Coordinates of C-alpha atoms and ligand atoms in Angstrom, one line a residue:
Chain A
M1 CA 88.2 -143.1 -122.4
A2 CA 91.9 -144.2 -122.3
L3 CA 92.7 -146.4 -125.3
Q4 CA 96.2 -147.7 -125.5
S5 CA 95.8 -149.2 -129.0
L6 CA 96.0 -145.7 -130.6
D7 CA 99.2 -143.6 -130.4
I8 CA 98.8 -140.2 -129.0
A9 CA 100.0 -137.4 -131.3
K10 CA 99.1 -134.4 -129.1
R11 CA 98.4 -134.2 -125.4
S12 CA 97.0 -131.3 -123.4
A13 CA 99.3 -129.4 -121.0
T14 CA 102.3 -131.4 -122.2
T15 CA 105.4 -129.7 -123.6
T16 CA 107.5 -132.6 -124.7
E17 CA 107.4 -134.5 -128.0
P18 CA 104.7 -137.3 -128.4
P19 CA 105.6 -140.7 -129.7
Q20 CA 106.0 -140.5 -133.5
A21 CA 107.8 -143.7 -134.6
R22 CA 104.6 -145.4 -136.0
K23 CA 102.7 -143.8 -138.8
T24 CA 98.9 -144.1 -138.8
P25 CA 96.7 -143.1 -141.6
Q26 CA 94.5 -140.0 -141.0
V27 CA 90.9 -140.8 -140.7
A28 CA 87.8 -138.6 -141.4
K29 CA 84.1 -138.7 -141.2
L30 CA 82.3 -137.1 -144.2
I31 CA 78.8 -135.8 -143.7
D32 CA 77.0 -135.1 -146.9
V33 CA 74.5 -132.5 -145.8
S34 CA 72.8 -132.6 -149.2
Q35 CA 71.7 -136.2 -148.5
C36 CA 70.6 -135.8 -144.9
I37 CA 66.8 -136.3 -144.3
G38 CA 67.0 -135.3 -140.6
C39 CA 65.8 -138.6 -139.3
K40 CA 68.1 -138.5 -136.2
A41 CA 69.1 -142.2 -136.5
C42 CA 72.7 -141.0 -135.9
Q43 CA 71.6 -139.2 -132.7
V44 CA 70.0 -142.4 -131.4
A45 CA 72.9 -144.6 -132.4
C46 CA 75.3 -142.2 -130.6
M47 CA 73.1 -142.4 -127.4
Q48 CA 73.0 -146.2 -127.6
W49 CA 76.7 -146.9 -128.3
N50 CA 77.9 -144.4 -125.7
D51 CA 75.3 -145.3 -123.1
L52 CA 73.9 -141.7 -123.0
R53 CA 70.4 -140.7 -122.1
D54 CA 69.5 -137.0 -122.2
E55 CA 66.6 -135.5 -120.3
V56 CA 63.4 -135.4 -122.2
G57 CA 63.2 -131.7 -123.2
N58 CA 60.3 -129.7 -124.7
C59 CA 59.5 -128.6 -128.3
A60 CA 60.6 -125.1 -129.2
G61 CA 58.7 -125.1 -132.5
T62 CA 61.4 -126.7 -134.6
Y63 CA 62.7 -130.2 -135.0
D64 CA 65.8 -129.4 -132.9
N65 CA 65.6 -131.9 -130.1
P66 CA 67.5 -131.7 -127.8
R67 CA 67.9 -128.1 -128.6
D68 CA 71.7 -128.0 -128.0
L69 CA 74.6 -130.3 -127.4
T70 CA 74.9 -131.4 -123.8
D71 CA 77.1 -133.8 -121.8
Q72 CA 74.5 -136.5 -122.8
S73 CA 74.0 -135.4 -126.4
W74 CA 77.3 -135.5 -128.3
T75 CA 75.6 -134.9 -131.6
V76 CA 72.4 -133.0 -132.5
M77 CA 70.7 -132.2 -135.7
R78 CA 70.2 -128.6 -136.4
Y79 CA 67.3 -127.6 -138.7
A80 CA 67.4 -124.2 -140.5
E81 CA 64.7 -122.8 -142.8
V82 CA 66.5 -120.4 -145.1
E83 CA 65.6 -118.4 -148.2
T84 CA 68.1 -118.8 -151.0
D85 CA 68.0 -118.0 -154.7
R86 CA 66.5 -121.5 -155.1
G87 CA 63.6 -120.5 -152.8
L88 CA 62.8 -121.9 -149.3
E89 CA 65.3 -124.5 -148.3
W90 CA 65.5 -126.8 -145.3
L91 CA 69.1 -127.2 -144.3
I92 CA 69.8 -129.9 -141.8
R93 CA 73.2 -130.2 -140.2
K94 CA 74.5 -132.8 -137.9
D95 CA 76.4 -130.8 -135.3
G96 CA 79.1 -132.1 -133.0
C97 CA 82.9 -132.1 -132.5
M98 CA 84.7 -131.4 -135.8
H99 CA 87.9 -133.2 -134.6
C100 CA 90.2 -130.3 -135.6
E101 CA 93.7 -131.0 -136.7
D102 CA 94.7 -128.0 -134.5
P103 CA 92.2 -128.4 -131.7
G104 CA 91.6 -125.2 -129.6
C105 CA 90.2 -127.3 -126.8
L106 CA 93.4 -129.2 -126.4
K107 CA 95.5 -126.0 -126.6
A108 CA 93.5 -124.4 -123.8
C109 CA 93.3 -127.4 -121.4
P110 CA 95.5 -127.1 -118.3
S111 CA 95.3 -130.7 -117.2
P112 CA 97.9 -133.1 -118.6
G113 CA 96.3 -135.8 -120.7
A114 CA 92.7 -134.7 -120.2
I115 CA 92.5 -134.0 -124.0
V116 CA 94.5 -136.0 -126.5
K117 CA 94.7 -136.2 -130.2
Y118 CA 95.4 -139.7 -131.5
S119 CA 97.8 -140.2 -134.4
N120 CA 94.8 -140.9 -136.7
G121 CA 93.5 -137.4 -136.0
I122 CA 90.7 -138.2 -133.5
V123 CA 90.4 -135.7 -130.6
D124 CA 89.3 -137.4 -127.4
F125 CA 88.6 -136.2 -123.9
H126 CA 89.8 -138.4 -121.0
Q127 CA 87.5 -137.6 -118.2
E128 CA 89.7 -139.3 -115.6
N129 CA 92.2 -136.5 -116.1
C130 CA 89.6 -133.7 -116.5
I131 CA 89.5 -131.2 -113.6
G132 CA 86.3 -129.4 -114.8
C133 CA 87.7 -125.9 -115.4
G134 CA 85.9 -125.4 -118.7
Y135 CA 89.0 -124.0 -120.5
C136 CA 88.2 -126.3 -123.4
V137 CA 84.9 -124.5 -123.9
T138 CA 86.8 -121.2 -124.0
G139 CA 89.3 -122.6 -126.6
C140 CA 86.9 -124.4 -129.0
P141 CA 86.1 -122.4 -132.2
F142 CA 82.9 -124.5 -132.7
N143 CA 81.3 -124.3 -129.3
V144 CA 81.3 -128.1 -128.8
P145 CA 82.5 -129.2 -125.3
R146 CA 79.9 -129.4 -122.5
I147 CA 80.6 -129.6 -118.8
S148 CA 78.4 -132.1 -117.0
K149 CA 76.3 -130.6 -114.2
K150 CA 76.6 -134.0 -112.4
D151 CA 80.3 -134.6 -112.4
S152 CA 81.9 -131.4 -113.7
K153 CA 83.7 -133.2 -116.4
A154 CA 83.9 -132.2 -120.1
Y155 CA 82.2 -134.4 -122.7
K156 CA 81.9 -134.4 -126.5
C157 CA 81.8 -136.7 -129.5
T158 CA 84.7 -139.2 -129.4
L159 CA 84.3 -140.1 -133.1
C160 CA 83.8 -143.5 -131.6
S161 CA 87.5 -143.8 -130.9
D162 CA 86.8 -147.1 -129.2
R163 CA 85.1 -148.5 -132.3
V164 CA 87.7 -147.0 -134.7
A165 CA 90.5 -148.5 -132.7
V166 CA 89.2 -152.0 -133.4
G167 CA 88.4 -151.4 -137.0
L168 CA 84.8 -150.4 -136.8
E169 CA 83.2 -147.3 -138.2
P170 CA 81.5 -144.8 -135.8
A171 CA 78.0 -145.7 -134.7
C172 CA 76.4 -142.8 -136.5
V173 CA 78.0 -143.9 -139.8
K174 CA 76.8 -147.4 -139.4
V175 CA 73.1 -146.5 -138.9
C176 CA 72.6 -143.6 -141.4
P177 CA 69.8 -144.9 -143.7
T178 CA 70.7 -142.6 -146.6
G179 CA 74.4 -143.2 -146.7
C180 CA 74.9 -139.5 -145.9
I181 CA 77.7 -140.2 -143.4
S182 CA 80.8 -142.1 -144.5
F183 CA 84.0 -142.9 -142.7
G184 CA 87.5 -143.8 -143.9
S185 CA 90.9 -142.3 -144.5
K186 CA 90.9 -138.6 -144.9
E187 CA 92.2 -138.8 -148.4
D188 CA 89.4 -141.2 -149.5
M189 CA 86.9 -139.0 -147.9
Q190 CA 88.2 -136.0 -149.7
E191 CA 88.0 -137.9 -153.0
R192 CA 84.5 -139.0 -152.3
A193 CA 83.6 -135.4 -151.4
D194 CA 85.0 -134.1 -154.7
E195 CA 82.9 -136.6 -156.6
R196 CA 79.7 -135.6 -154.7
V197 CA 80.5 -131.9 -155.1
A198 CA 80.9 -132.3 -158.9
E199 CA 77.5 -134.1 -159.0
L200 CA 75.9 -131.3 -157.0
K201 CA 77.4 -128.7 -159.3
E202 CA 75.9 -130.5 -162.3
R203 CA 72.5 -130.4 -160.6
G204 CA 72.8 -126.6 -160.3
F205 CA 74.3 -126.1 -156.9
T206 CA 77.1 -124.0 -158.3
N207 CA 78.5 -123.1 -154.9
A208 CA 78.6 -126.7 -153.6
G209 CA 81.9 -127.6 -151.9
L210 CA 83.7 -129.3 -149.1
Y211 CA 83.9 -127.8 -145.6
D212 CA 87.4 -128.7 -144.3
P213 CA 88.4 -125.4 -142.8
A214 CA 92.1 -124.5 -143.1
G215 CA 92.0 -122.1 -140.1
V216 CA 92.1 -125.1 -137.7
G217 CA 94.4 -127.1 -139.9
G218 CA 91.5 -129.0 -141.5
T219 CA 89.1 -131.2 -139.6
H220 CA 88.5 -134.9 -139.3
V221 CA 84.8 -134.4 -139.6
M222 CA 84.0 -132.7 -142.9
Y223 CA 80.8 -131.6 -144.5
V224 CA 79.7 -131.5 -148.1
L225 CA 77.6 -128.3 -148.3
H226 CA 75.3 -127.2 -151.2
H227 CA 76.1 -123.6 -150.3
A228 CA 79.7 -123.9 -149.3
D229 CA 80.1 -120.1 -149.9
K230 CA 77.7 -119.4 -147.0
P231 CA 78.4 -122.0 -144.2
G232 CA 76.5 -119.6 -141.8
L233 CA 73.2 -120.7 -143.4
Y234 CA 73.6 -124.1 -141.7
S235 CA 72.6 -123.0 -138.2
G236 CA 75.7 -120.8 -137.8
L237 CA 78.5 -123.0 -139.0
P238 CA 81.5 -120.6 -138.9
A239 CA 82.8 -119.5 -142.3
D240 CA 86.4 -119.3 -141.3
P241 CA 87.0 -120.9 -137.9
A242 CA 90.3 -120.6 -136.2
I243 CA 91.6 -120.6 -132.7
S244 CA 90.8 -117.1 -131.4
P245 CA 93.8 -114.8 -131.3
T246 CA 92.9 -114.1 -127.6
V247 CA 93.2 -117.8 -126.8
S248 CA 96.5 -118.1 -128.8
L249 CA 97.9 -115.1 -126.8
W250 CA 96.7 -116.5 -123.5
K251 CA 98.0 -120.0 -124.3
G252 CA 101.0 -118.8 -126.3
V253 CA 103.7 -116.2 -125.6
T254 CA 102.0 -115.3 -122.2
K255 CA 103.2 -118.5 -120.6
P256 CA 107.0 -118.4 -121.2
L257 CA 106.9 -114.6 -120.8
A258 CA 105.2 -114.8 -117.4
M259 CA 107.4 -117.6 -116.2
A260 CA 110.5 -115.6 -117.2
G261 CA 109.2 -112.4 -115.5
I262 CA 108.4 -114.2 -112.3
A263 CA 111.8 -115.9 -112.3
A264 CA 113.6 -112.7 -113.1
A265 CA 111.9 -110.9 -110.2
A266 CA 112.8 -113.6 -107.7
L267 CA 116.4 -114.0 -108.9
G268 CA 116.8 -110.2 -109.3
G269 CA 115.9 -109.9 -105.6
L270 CA 118.4 -112.6 -104.5
F271 CA 121.2 -111.2 -106.6
H272 CA 120.5 -107.6 -105.5
Y273 CA 120.8 -108.7 -101.9
V274 CA 124.0 -110.6 -102.5
M275 CA 125.6 -107.8 -104.6
K276 CA 124.4 -104.6 -102.8
G277 CA 123.8 -105.9 -99.3
P278 CA 120.9 -105.1 -97.1
N279 CA 119.5 -101.6 -96.5
D280 CA 120.4 -101.3 -92.8
V281 CA 119.7 -98.4 -90.5
S282 CA 122.9 -96.3 -90.5
K283 CA 125.0 -96.0 -87.3
E284 CA 124.7 -92.2 -87.6
I285 CA 121.0 -92.2 -87.3
E286 CA 121.0 -94.8 -84.5
A287 CA 123.3 -92.4 -82.6
E288 CA 121.1 -89.4 -83.3
V289 CA 118.0 -91.2 -82.1
D290 CA 119.8 -92.4 -79.0
K291 CA 120.8 -88.8 -78.3
E292 CA 117.2 -87.6 -78.8
L293 CA 116.0 -90.3 -76.3
E294 CA 118.7 -89.3 -73.8
G295 CA 117.4 -85.8 -74.0
E296 CA 113.8 -87.0 -73.2
K297 CA 114.9 -88.5 -69.9
Chain B
M1 CA 104.0 -107.3 -76.2
I2 CA 106.3 -104.3 -75.8
R3 CA 109.8 -105.0 -76.9
D4 CA 111.2 -101.5 -76.3
P5 CA 109.0 -98.7 -74.9
S6 CA 110.6 -96.2 -77.3
D7 CA 109.6 -98.3 -80.4
L8 CA 106.9 -96.7 -82.7
Q9 CA 103.6 -98.4 -83.3
R10 CA 103.2 -98.8 -87.1
Y11 CA 100.3 -101.3 -87.3
T12 CA 97.5 -102.3 -84.9
A13 CA 96.9 -106.0 -84.2
S14 CA 93.8 -105.9 -86.4
E15 CA 95.6 -104.3 -89.3
R16 CA 98.3 -107.0 -89.1
A17 CA 95.8 -109.8 -88.9
N18 CA 94.0 -108.3 -91.9
H19 CA 97.3 -108.1 -93.9
W20 CA 98.2 -111.8 -93.0
V21 CA 94.8 -113.1 -94.2
V22 CA 95.3 -111.3 -97.5
G23 CA 98.9 -112.6 -97.7
I24 CA 98.0 -116.2 -97.0
C25 CA 95.1 -116.1 -99.5
F26 CA 97.5 -114.6 -102.1
I27 CA 100.1 -117.3 -101.7
L28 CA 97.4 -120.0 -102.0
L29 CA 95.9 -118.3 -105.0
G30 CA 99.3 -117.8 -106.6
L31 CA 100.2 -121.5 -106.1
S32 CA 96.9 -122.9 -107.2
G33 CA 96.6 -120.5 -110.1
L34 CA 100.1 -121.1 -111.4
A35 CA 99.4 -124.8 -111.2
L36 CA 96.8 -124.4 -113.9
F37 CA 98.7 -121.7 -115.8
H38 CA 101.8 -123.6 -116.9
P39 CA 102.1 -127.4 -117.5
A40 CA 105.5 -127.4 -115.7
L41 CA 103.8 -126.2 -112.5
F42 CA 100.8 -128.6 -112.7
P43 CA 102.3 -130.7 -109.8
L44 CA 101.5 -127.8 -107.5
T45 CA 97.9 -129.1 -107.7
Y46 CA 99.1 -131.9 -105.2
L47 CA 99.3 -129.2 -102.6
F48 CA 95.6 -128.7 -102.8
G49 CA 94.5 -132.3 -103.1
G50 CA 94.7 -132.8 -106.9
G51 CA 93.7 -130.9 -110.0
T52 CA 90.0 -131.0 -109.4
W53 CA 90.3 -129.7 -105.9
T54 CA 92.6 -127.0 -107.1
R55 CA 90.0 -125.9 -109.6
I56 CA 87.3 -125.9 -107.0
L57 CA 89.2 -124.1 -104.2
H58 CA 91.0 -121.3 -106.1
P59 CA 88.0 -119.1 -106.8
F60 CA 86.6 -119.4 -103.3
I61 CA 89.9 -118.4 -101.8
G62 CA 89.8 -115.5 -104.3
V63 CA 86.5 -114.3 -102.9
V64 CA 87.9 -114.4 -99.3
M65 CA 90.9 -112.5 -100.4
M66 CA 88.8 -109.9 -102.2
L67 CA 86.7 -109.3 -99.0
F68 CA 89.7 -108.8 -96.8
F69 CA 91.5 -106.8 -99.4
V70 CA 88.5 -104.4 -99.6
V71 CA 88.7 -103.8 -95.9
M72 CA 92.4 -103.3 -96.1
F73 CA 92.0 -100.9 -99.0
F74 CA 89.7 -98.6 -97.0
R75 CA 92.0 -98.8 -94.0
F76 CA 95.0 -97.6 -95.9
Q77 CA 93.9 -95.7 -99.0
H78 CA 94.0 -92.3 -97.3
L79 CA 97.7 -92.8 -96.4
N80 CA 98.5 -93.6 -100.0
R81 CA 97.7 -90.4 -101.9
M82 CA 100.6 -89.5 -104.2
T83 CA 102.3 -86.1 -103.5
D84 CA 105.0 -84.2 -105.4
T85 CA 107.6 -85.4 -103.0
D86 CA 106.5 -89.0 -103.7
W87 CA 107.1 -88.5 -107.4
Q88 CA 110.5 -87.0 -106.7
W89 CA 111.2 -90.1 -104.6
V90 CA 110.2 -92.4 -107.4
R91 CA 112.4 -90.5 -109.8
R92 CA 115.4 -91.1 -107.5
A93 CA 114.5 -94.7 -106.6
R94 CA 117.3 -96.0 -108.7
E95 CA 120.0 -94.3 -106.5
M96 CA 118.5 -95.9 -103.5
V97 CA 118.3 -99.4 -105.1
N98 CA 122.0 -98.9 -105.9
G99 CA 122.7 -98.5 -102.2
D100 CA 122.8 -94.7 -101.7
D101 CA 119.7 -93.2 -99.9
H102 CA 121.3 -89.9 -98.8
N103 CA 119.6 -87.8 -101.4
M104 CA 116.2 -89.4 -101.1
P105 CA 113.4 -86.9 -100.4
I106 CA 111.8 -87.2 -96.9
Q107 CA 108.9 -89.6 -96.8
G108 CA 105.8 -89.9 -94.7
K109 CA 104.4 -93.2 -93.5
Y110 CA 104.7 -94.6 -97.0
N111 CA 107.2 -93.8 -99.8
G112 CA 106.3 -93.2 -103.4
G113 CA 107.1 -96.7 -104.4
Q114 CA 104.9 -98.2 -101.7
K115 CA 102.0 -96.0 -102.7
L116 CA 102.3 -96.9 -106.4
L117 CA 102.4 -100.5 -105.4
F118 CA 99.3 -100.0 -103.3
W119 CA 97.3 -98.5 -106.2
F120 CA 98.6 -101.1 -108.6
L121 CA 97.5 -103.9 -106.3
A122 CA 94.1 -102.4 -106.0
L123 CA 93.7 -102.3 -109.8
A124 CA 95.0 -105.8 -110.1
M125 CA 92.5 -107.1 -107.5
V126 CA 89.6 -105.4 -109.3
V127 CA 90.7 -107.0 -112.6
L128 CA 91.4 -110.4 -111.1
F129 CA 88.1 -110.5 -109.3
A130 CA 86.0 -109.4 -112.2
S131 CA 87.8 -111.7 -114.7
G132 CA 87.8 -114.5 -112.1
I133 CA 84.1 -114.3 -111.9
V134 CA 83.7 -114.5 -115.7
I135 CA 85.9 -117.6 -116.0
W136 CA 84.3 -119.3 -113.0
R137 CA 82.7 -122.0 -115.1
A138 CA 80.7 -123.7 -112.3
Y139 CA 78.6 -120.7 -111.5
F140 CA 79.0 -117.7 -113.7
S141 CA 80.5 -118.3 -117.1
A142 CA 77.1 -119.2 -118.6
Y143 CA 76.1 -115.5 -118.1
F144 CA 78.9 -114.2 -120.4
G145 CA 79.6 -114.4 -124.1
I146 CA 82.5 -116.4 -125.5
G147 CA 84.5 -113.3 -126.4
T148 CA 84.2 -111.9 -122.9
I149 CA 85.3 -115.2 -121.4
R150 CA 88.3 -115.4 -123.7
L151 CA 89.4 -111.9 -122.8
A152 CA 88.8 -112.5 -119.1
A153 CA 91.0 -115.6 -119.2
L154 CA 93.8 -113.6 -120.8
L155 CA 93.4 -110.7 -118.4
H156 CA 93.3 -113.0 -115.4
A157 CA 96.5 -114.8 -116.4
G158 CA 98.2 -111.5 -117.3
F159 CA 97.3 -109.6 -114.2
A160 CA 98.0 -112.6 -112.0
T161 CA 101.5 -112.6 -113.4
L162 CA 102.0 -108.8 -112.9
M163 CA 100.6 -109.1 -109.4
I164 CA 102.9 -112.0 -108.5
I165 CA 105.9 -110.0 -109.7
A166 CA 104.7 -106.9 -107.7
I167 CA 104.4 -109.0 -104.6
I168 CA 107.8 -110.5 -105.0
V169 CA 109.2 -106.9 -105.2
H170 CA 107.0 -106.0 -102.1
V171 CA 108.3 -108.9 -100.1
Y172 CA 111.9 -108.4 -101.2
A173 CA 111.7 -104.8 -100.2
A174 CA 110.6 -105.8 -96.7
I175 CA 113.5 -108.2 -96.5
W176 CA 116.1 -105.8 -98.0
V177 CA 115.2 -102.9 -95.7
R178 CA 116.2 -104.5 -92.5
G179 CA 113.9 -104.0 -89.5
T180 CA 110.7 -103.9 -91.7
I181 CA 109.3 -107.3 -91.3
R182 CA 108.7 -106.9 -87.6
A183 CA 106.2 -104.1 -88.4
M184 CA 103.9 -106.9 -89.8
L185 CA 104.8 -109.3 -87.0
Y186 CA 104.7 -107.2 -83.8
G187 CA 103.4 -104.0 -85.2
T188 CA 106.3 -101.9 -84.1
V189 CA 109.5 -100.5 -85.7
T190 CA 112.5 -98.9 -84.1
R191 CA 112.8 -95.1 -84.0
A192 CA 116.1 -95.2 -86.0
W193 CA 114.3 -97.3 -88.7
A194 CA 111.5 -94.7 -88.9
K195 CA 113.9 -91.8 -88.9
Q196 CA 116.0 -93.3 -91.7
H197 CA 113.2 -94.5 -94.0
H198 CA 110.1 -92.4 -93.2
R199 CA 111.4 -89.2 -91.6
A200 CA 108.2 -87.2 -92.0
W201 CA 106.2 -90.0 -90.2
Y202 CA 108.9 -90.2 -87.6
R203 CA 108.5 -86.5 -86.9
Q204 CA 104.8 -86.8 -86.8
M205 CA 105.0 -89.7 -84.3
T206 CA 107.6 -88.3 -82.0
G207 CA 107.3 -84.5 -82.5
K208 CA 111.1 -84.3 -83.3
Ligands
HEM301 C1 89.9 -112.2 -106.7 C2 89.3 -113.3 -106.9 C3 89.7 -114.4 -107.8 C4 88.8 -115.2 -108.4 C5 87.3 -115.2 -108.3 C6 89.6 -116.1 -109.3 C7 89.0 -117.1 -110.1 C8 89.7 -117.9 -110.9 C9 89.1 -118.9 -111.7 C10 87.6 -119.3 -111.8 C11 90.1 -119.5 -112.4 C12 90.0 -120.7 -113.4 C13 90.4 -122.0 -112.7 C14 89.3 -122.4 -111.8 O1 88.1 -122.6 -112.2 O2 89.6 -122.6 -110.6 C15 91.4 -118.9 -112.1 C16 92.6 -119.1 -112.6 C17 93.8 -118.5 -112.2 N1 93.9 -117.6 -111.2 FE1 92.4 -116.7 -110.2 N2 90.9 -115.9 -109.1 C18 91.0 -114.8 -108.2 C19 92.2 -114.2 -107.8 C20 93.5 -114.6 -108.2 C21 94.7 -114.0 -107.8 C22 94.8 -112.9 -106.7 C23 95.7 -114.6 -108.5 C24 97.2 -114.3 -108.4 C25 98.0 -114.7 -107.5 C26 95.1 -115.5 -109.4 C27 95.8 -116.3 -110.3 C28 95.3 -117.2 -111.2 C29 96.0 -117.9 -112.2 C30 97.5 -117.8 -112.4 C31 95.1 -118.7 -112.8 C32 95.4 -119.6 -114.0 C33 95.2 -118.8 -115.3 C34 95.4 -119.6 -116.5 O3 95.2 -120.9 -116.5 O4 95.8 -119.1 -117.5 N3 93.7 -115.5 -109.2 N4 91.1 -117.9 -111.2
SF4_302 S1 85.5 -128.9 -132.6 FE1 86.1 -128.0 -130.6 S2 86.0 -129.8 -129.2 FE2 86.1 -130.6 -131.3 S3 88.4 -130.9 -131.7 FE3 87.8 -128.9 -132.5 S4 88.3 -127.5 -130.7 FE4 88.2 -129.5 -129.8
SF4_303 S1 87.2 -129.0 -118.4 FE1 88.5 -130.8 -118.4 S2 89.0 -131.2 -120.6 FE2 88.1 -129.1 -120.4 S3 90.0 -127.8 -120.3 FE3 89.4 -128.3 -118.2 S4 90.5 -130.1 -117.6 FE4 90.6 -129.9 -119.9

């Protein structure tokens, strides 16, 4: 959704500088996984606020429902039963867009303005500019964007950019009954996380910590994890996410190099023609051939 | 249409039509692909009815090109086997580019450069087709892992660039060597052209 009340700090397929005069505080959503009871109130709030209705799926033997993110489900709870040194644990993670400071989706997108990052850090998809190529899926280190089967546009969590722009917290934050999700400036959220991590450590979760991965420049959705040393336990949360080197190469040096190569070939041809002249048939050979033809007659 | 009865037939009408279909597809693919490749070229999407249409059309044009390219490949591959003389020609190509073709080894229907280009284009088509299928989000990407898709995107962009450069060289060579373009328009070349540039073929065609 295009929202003019937030400045745009980064814009897909745009090579010039974004507006920077105004300074906006960086925002973040903090999800304290250790307090989540898996009630899915946040999933419901997301559906309601964003007018989304996924198809009714079927049960695969776990509480995961729907089983994956879709164009209609921008957040899903993932339930993992894992054995740790504390015995059997049920780890529930609210999955969705992490709102990366350095978003791989935005880097990969070929359509100007289909993906933007607002100056407060929220990464948003503007479907009216989306061409449906799916490059954002290729670029995202968290496997988040989904292309709709209906309209071939890419969708994902907006961090309720429309609510945040008018001073409200995201819908999921508002409904969470345990207070496991909080929203505010990134600094405040980091402080809050530090306090919570200290508490958890006191209670024996010695590896508790904040998930704010540096590989993508930090994220504007952060987790407090009781096992921050093993993020993979939480239904495959990547330990050290970063934009894949293949994507960086594809979207990095390849572009100027390719453009220079193509321009050099075209200009090389022109200047070769101008400087060396065309490769004409020589008069000698023309005369020889004429003679041969005379002989035939 | 016969322009001069002594001209030599280089391509049949069907070969020429085949080549033009491939050529037109290539130009459309190059323009639509480059539009998505570099932000500066995104306005090229207007030629195809906007960004979304460009994204939809490109792969279908690619499939058409691949079909016609395969036909062309089997038509011409036996004429493109590299020989020792071809390699000698390639080693001396610099002299010719500098404007002196007196010491160039005698060439058959195709010279070493044309043959190398032929094999490079065949390789590029295979890579572009295979990687194009992998990154074709609407129908096929779901069957591949994320690592494969990322690699395919890189290969597709890389080989497209190399192929575009190769075709620029190919087209320029046809312009530079005067009397060549008509081979693809009317199918014939003059005897003098053949004798100068492809003497072995000239002998084979005329018995001289
Ligand atoms: C042979 C069959 C081909 C297929 C199936 C194919 C398919 C694709 C697909 C699916 C895309 C992604 C955009 C979209 O969804 O439309 C793409 C992008 C592209 N294609 Fe092709 N293509 C083919 C041939 C070619 C050829 C011959 C060229 C070179 C002239 C080319 C140049 C490009 C370029 C430059 C891009 C953009 C790459 C980027 O964004 O980095 N393609 N192609
Ligand atoms: S998690 Fe994926 S979709 Fe979300 S901002 Fe990061 S790269 Fe983009
Ligand atoms: S699908 Fe849309 S948002 Fe995703 S990369 Fe393509 S144009 Fe950008």
